Amino acid sequence: AQSVAQPEDQVNVAEGNPLTVKCTYSVSGNPYLFWYVQYPNRGLQFLLKYITGDNLVKGSYGFEAEFNKSQTSFHLKKPSALVSDSALYFCAVRPWGGNAGNMLTFGGGTRLMVKP
Amino acid sequence: DVKVTQSSRYLVKRTGEKVFLECVQDMDHENMFWYRQDPGLGLRLIYFSYDVKMKEKGDIPEGYSVSREKKERFSLILESASTNQTSMYLCASSLPQGRKGTQYFGPGTRLTVL
């Protein structure tokens, strides 16, 4: 069975500084990897995904994520954080193949706090 | 844009009541999902459906059932609500896995069972 770990419950960063939100995964075979963001009292919004190809994936709002197969990681990054980036971030993984390939497994979430 | 709507943003029910949560998507997606979200636990899949009248259990199906009579609508049913089902419920839809379907989420229903 697949699993996702987000080792930090909260990440604090000053506005203008780079940010990283960590994610590691476990899955049989090749993964599909996703990042979602949730603003207060809202549903999840898709940020970016890795399917195949370039290990550096660019997404919405200036975010990017780097797929590292040897470390089974998919960390979310942004060069310069904004206060408006403060939200709850979820990493998710999905295996290839069959109906199970439709199911996402989510990490526990990381709260990002960007202070002015 | 994909739009996924949920019938209620906030719902308060009593223990033992039968509860229906409705989800509608307007993008002709084959797959639909119900999750619950609890602090520190992330999102956990309750059920998903890959076609009309088809369903599969997720990680935590106990105490829940689902209905998908039409492609655009997926209902989550709590047969007899209990206080441990107080949670945020999120619906999502996607194209099939073979088409690399990203899941798109509704705004969520915060259910409180008293």
Short mmCIF file of C-alpha atoms in Angstrom, two decimals:
data_model
loop_
_atom_site.label_atom_id
_atom_site.label_comp_id
_atom_site.label_asym_id
_atom_site.label_seq_id
_atom_site.Cartn_x
_atom_site.Cartn_y
_atom_site.Cartn_z
CA ALA A 1 0.00 0.00 0.00
CA GLN A 2 1.19 3.51 -0.68
CA SER A 3 1.91 6.13 1.95
CA VAL A 4 2.94 9.76 2.21
CA ALA A 5 4.85 11.46 5.01
CA GLN A 6 4.95 15.19 5.63
CA PRO A 7 7.38 15.36 8.54
CA GLU A 8 6.61 18.94 9.58
CA ASP A 9 3.25 19.91 11.03
CA GLN A 10 4.12 23.58 10.56
CA VAL A 11 6.70 25.58 8.64
CA ASN A 12 7.39 29.19 9.54
CA VAL A 13 9.11 31.52 7.11
CA ALA A 14 9.57 35.26 6.74
CA GLU A 15 8.05 37.00 3.75
CA GLY A 16 10.55 37.22 0.89
CA ASN A 17 12.55 34.20 2.06
CA PRO A 18 12.57 30.89 0.20
CA LEU A 19 10.30 28.16 1.49
CA THR A 20 10.37 24.37 1.40
CA VAL A 21 7.61 22.00 2.44
CA LYS A 22 8.83 18.43 2.65
CA CYS A 23 7.17 15.26 1.37
CA THR A 24 8.37 11.68 1.10
CA TYR A 25 6.38 8.81 -0.32
CA SER A 26 6.20 5.06 -0.65
CA VAL A 27 4.48 3.37 -3.60
CA SER A 28 4.85 0.26 -5.74
CA GLY A 29 6.16 1.12 -9.16
CA ASN A 30 6.19 4.59 -10.62
CA PRO A 31 4.33 7.30 -8.76
CA TYR A 32 2.05 10.11 -9.72
CA LEU A 33 2.71 12.89 -7.20
CA PHE A 34 0.60 15.91 -6.37
CA TRP A 35 0.58 19.01 -4.22
CA TYR A 36 -2.65 20.64 -3.11
CA VAL A 37 -3.26 23.78 -1.05
CA GLN A 38 -6.17 24.51 1.26
CA TYR A 39 -7.05 28.03 2.35
CA PRO A 40 -9.22 28.50 5.47
CA ASN A 41 -12.77 27.14 5.10
CA ARG A 42 -12.13 26.13 1.51
CA GLY A 43 -11.71 22.89 -0.40
CA LEU A 44 -8.37 21.73 -1.76
CA GLN A 45 -6.91 23.46 -4.79
CA PHE A 46 -4.55 21.69 -7.17
CA LEU A 47 -1.05 23.22 -7.28
CA LEU A 48 1.06 20.90 -9.40
CA LYS A 49 1.75 17.29 -10.30
CA TYR A 50 4.56 15.03 -11.42
CA ILE A 51 3.78 12.29 -13.93
CA THR A 52 6.96 11.66 -15.93
CA GLY A 53 9.74 13.67 -17.50
CA ASP A 54 11.54 16.64 -15.99
CA ASN A 55 12.13 16.20 -12.27
CA LEU A 56 11.41 19.88 -11.61
CA VAL A 57 7.72 20.62 -11.95
CA LYS A 58 6.36 24.16 -12.04
CA GLY A 59 2.86 24.92 -10.82
CA SER A 60 0.47 27.65 -9.81
CA TYR A 61 1.32 30.80 -7.81
CA GLY A 62 5.08 30.46 -8.40
CA PHE A 63 5.41 27.10 -6.66
CA GLU A 64 7.58 24.29 -7.92
CA ALA A 65 8.43 20.80 -6.72
CA GLU A 66 11.39 18.54 -7.27
CA PHE A 67 10.95 14.82 -7.76
CA ASN A 68 13.85 12.77 -6.38
CA LYS A 69 13.43 9.09 -7.12
CA SER A 70 16.41 7.87 -5.10
CA GLN A 71 15.22 9.72 -1.99
CA THR A 72 11.52 9.08 -2.75
CA SER A 73 10.84 12.75 -2.13
CA PHE A 74 8.74 15.45 -3.72
CA HIS A 75 9.46 18.67 -1.83
CA LEU A 76 7.46 21.82 -2.57
CA LYS A 77 9.44 25.02 -3.00
CA LYS A 78 9.05 28.69 -3.71
CA PRO A 79 11.92 31.17 -4.12
CA SER A 80 10.21 34.05 -2.32
CA ALA A 81 7.33 33.51 0.09
CA LEU A 82 4.29 35.78 0.33
CA VAL A 83 2.03 36.29 3.34
CA SER A 84 -0.82 35.13 1.12
CA ASP A 85 0.91 31.74 0.76
CA SER A 86 -0.06 30.97 4.36
CA ALA A 87 -2.27 27.89 4.13
CA LEU A 88 -2.39 24.12 4.65
CA TYR A 89 -0.45 22.10 2.09
CA PHE A 90 -1.03 18.46 1.23
CA CYS A 91 1.20 16.08 -0.68
CA ALA A 92 -0.44 13.06 -2.34
CA VAL A 93 0.65 9.98 -4.27
CA ARG A 94 -1.07 7.60 -6.62
CA PRO A 95 0.23 4.39 -8.19
CA TRP A 96 -0.10 3.44 -11.81
CA GLY A 97 -2.59 0.86 -12.97
CA GLY A 98 -6.03 -0.52 -12.20
CA ASN A 99 -8.76 1.03 -10.14
CA ALA A 100 -6.27 1.58 -7.33
CA GLY A 101 -4.55 3.96 -9.68
CA ASN A 102 -7.48 6.27 -9.25
CA MET A 103 -7.01 6.54 -5.51
CA LEU A 104 -4.87 9.25 -3.98
CA THR A 105 -3.15 8.78 -0.65
CA PHE A 106 -2.60 12.05 1.20
CA GLY A 107 -0.07 13.12 3.74
CA GLY A 108 -1.17 14.62 7.04
CA GLY A 109 -0.68 18.18 5.82
CA THR A 110 1.79 20.95 6.65
CA ARG A 111 0.66 24.36 7.78
CA LEU A 112 2.74 27.12 6.21
CA MET A 113 2.90 30.40 8.10
CA VAL A 114 4.52 33.32 6.31
CA LYS A 115 5.15 36.32 8.54
CA PRO A 116 5.58 39.89 7.29
CA ASP B 1 -13.12 25.40 -15.15
CA VAL B 2 -14.12 22.26 -13.30
CA LYS B 3 -16.79 22.92 -10.76
CA VAL B 4 -17.56 20.58 -7.89
CA THR B 5 -20.36 21.67 -5.59
CA GLN B 6 -21.51 20.27 -2.27
CA SER B 7 -25.03 20.70 -0.98
CA SER B 8 -24.16 22.26 2.37
CA ARG B 9 -21.17 24.12 3.81
CA TYR B 10 -22.22 23.50 7.42
CA LEU B 11 -24.51 20.83 8.83
CA VAL B 12 -25.54 19.98 12.39
CA LYS B 13 -27.24 16.66 13.08
CA ARG B 14 -28.22 14.56 16.08
CA THR B 15 -26.80 11.15 16.97
CA GLY B 16 -28.75 8.41 15.20
CA GLU B 17 -30.04 10.60 12.38
CA LYS B 18 -29.63 9.54 8.76
CA VAL B 19 -27.51 12.11 6.95
CA PHE B 20 -27.17 12.72 3.22
CA LEU B 21 -24.28 14.69 1.75
CA GLU B 22 -24.62 15.53 -1.92
CA CYS B 23 -21.93 16.30 -4.46
CA VAL B 24 -22.35 17.42 -8.06
CA GLN B 25 -19.69 17.94 -10.74
CA ASP B 26 -20.20 19.59 -14.09
CA MET B 27 -17.24 18.26 -16.10
CA ASP B 28 -18.51 14.83 -17.09
CA HIS B 29 -15.85 13.14 -14.93
CA GLU B 30 -16.03 9.38 -14.56
CA ASN B 31 -14.48 9.25 -11.10
CA MET B 32 -15.91 10.73 -7.94
CA PHE B 33 -14.61 10.51 -4.39
CA TRP B 34 -15.62 11.16 -0.80
CA TYR B 35 -12.98 11.99 1.81
CA ARG B 36 -13.05 13.08 5.39
CA GLN B 37 -10.50 15.52 6.72
CA ASP B 38 -9.40 15.53 10.35
CA PRO B 39 -6.56 17.53 11.91
CA GLY B 40 -3.24 15.70 11.74
CA LEU B 41 -4.72 12.84 9.74
CA GLY B 42 -4.90 14.56 6.37
CA LEU B 43 -7.56 13.31 3.98
CA ARG B 44 -8.79 9.76 4.23
CA LEU B 45 -10.76 8.14 1.43
CA ILE B 46 -14.19 6.85 2.40
CA TYR B 47 -15.51 5.61 -0.97
CA PHE B 48 -14.96 6.25 -4.60
CA SER B 49 -16.95 5.58 -7.74
CA TYR B 50 -15.52 5.04 -11.21
CA ASP B 51 -18.83 4.86 -13.04
CA VAL B 52 -22.57 5.11 -12.50
CA LYS B 53 -23.73 2.53 -9.95
CA MET B 54 -20.10 1.42 -9.39
CA LYS B 55 -18.31 1.97 -6.10
CA GLU B 56 -15.26 0.85 -4.22
CA LYS B 57 -14.42 1.10 -0.56
CA GLY B 58 -11.65 3.39 0.48
CA ASP B 59 -9.67 3.32 3.69
CA ILE B 60 -12.49 4.06 6.14
CA PRO B 61 -15.88 2.95 4.75
CA GLU B 62 -17.37 1.77 8.05
CA GLY B 63 -20.53 3.64 9.00
CA TYR B 64 -20.92 5.11 5.50
CA SER B 65 -22.58 4.17 2.25
CA VAL B 66 -22.71 5.88 -1.15
CA SER B 67 -25.00 6.20 -4.12
CA ARG B 68 -24.23 7.12 -7.71
CA GLU B 69 -27.36 6.98 -9.86
CA LYS B 70 -26.22 9.68 -12.30
CA LYS B 71 -22.74 10.44 -13.58
CA GLU B 72 -22.67 13.97 -12.21
CA ARG B 73 -23.93 13.19 -8.71
CA PHE B 74 -22.34 11.23 -5.86
CA SER B 75 -24.04 10.99 -2.49
CA LEU B 76 -22.53 10.04 0.86
CA ILE B 77 -24.92 8.55 3.40
CA LEU B 78 -24.40 8.23 7.12
CA GLU B 79 -26.94 5.57 8.05
CA SER B 80 -26.95 6.44 11.76
CA ALA B 81 -24.78 9.42 12.56
CA SER B 82 -22.43 9.20 15.51
CA THR B 83 -20.34 11.85 17.25
CA ASN B 84 -17.10 10.35 15.87
CA GLN B 85 -18.34 11.23 12.40
CA THR B 86 -18.03 14.92 13.18
CA SER B 87 -15.58 16.06 10.53
CA MET B 88 -15.00 17.99 7.32
CA TYR B 89 -16.22 16.02 4.30
CA LEU B 90 -14.70 16.71 0.91
CA CYS B 91 -15.95 15.52 -2.45
CA ALA B 92 -13.72 15.32 -5.54
CA SER B 93 -13.96 14.26 -9.16
CA SER B 94 -11.47 13.32 -11.87
CA LEU B 95 -11.00 11.76 -15.25
CA PRO B 96 -9.86 8.12 -15.20
CA GLN B 97 -6.33 7.24 -14.14
CA GLY B 98 -5.32 6.33 -17.67
CA ARG B 99 -5.95 9.94 -18.63
CA LYS B 100 -3.79 11.13 -15.73
CA GLY B 101 -6.78 12.66 -14.03
CA THR B 102 -6.14 15.34 -11.47
CA GLN B 103 -8.71 15.36 -8.68
CA TYR B 104 -10.76 18.52 -8.30
CA PHE B 105 -12.34 19.24 -4.95
CA GLY B 106 -15.54 20.82 -3.74
CA PRO B 107 -15.57 23.41 -0.92
CA GLY B 108 -16.32 20.85 1.77
CA THR B 109 -19.14 20.22 4.24
CA ARG B 110 -18.38 20.66 7.92
CA LEU B 111 -20.61 18.18 9.72
CA THR B 112 -21.20 18.31 13.45
CA VAL B 113 -22.99 15.41 15.12
CA LEU B 114 -24.34 16.22 18.57
#
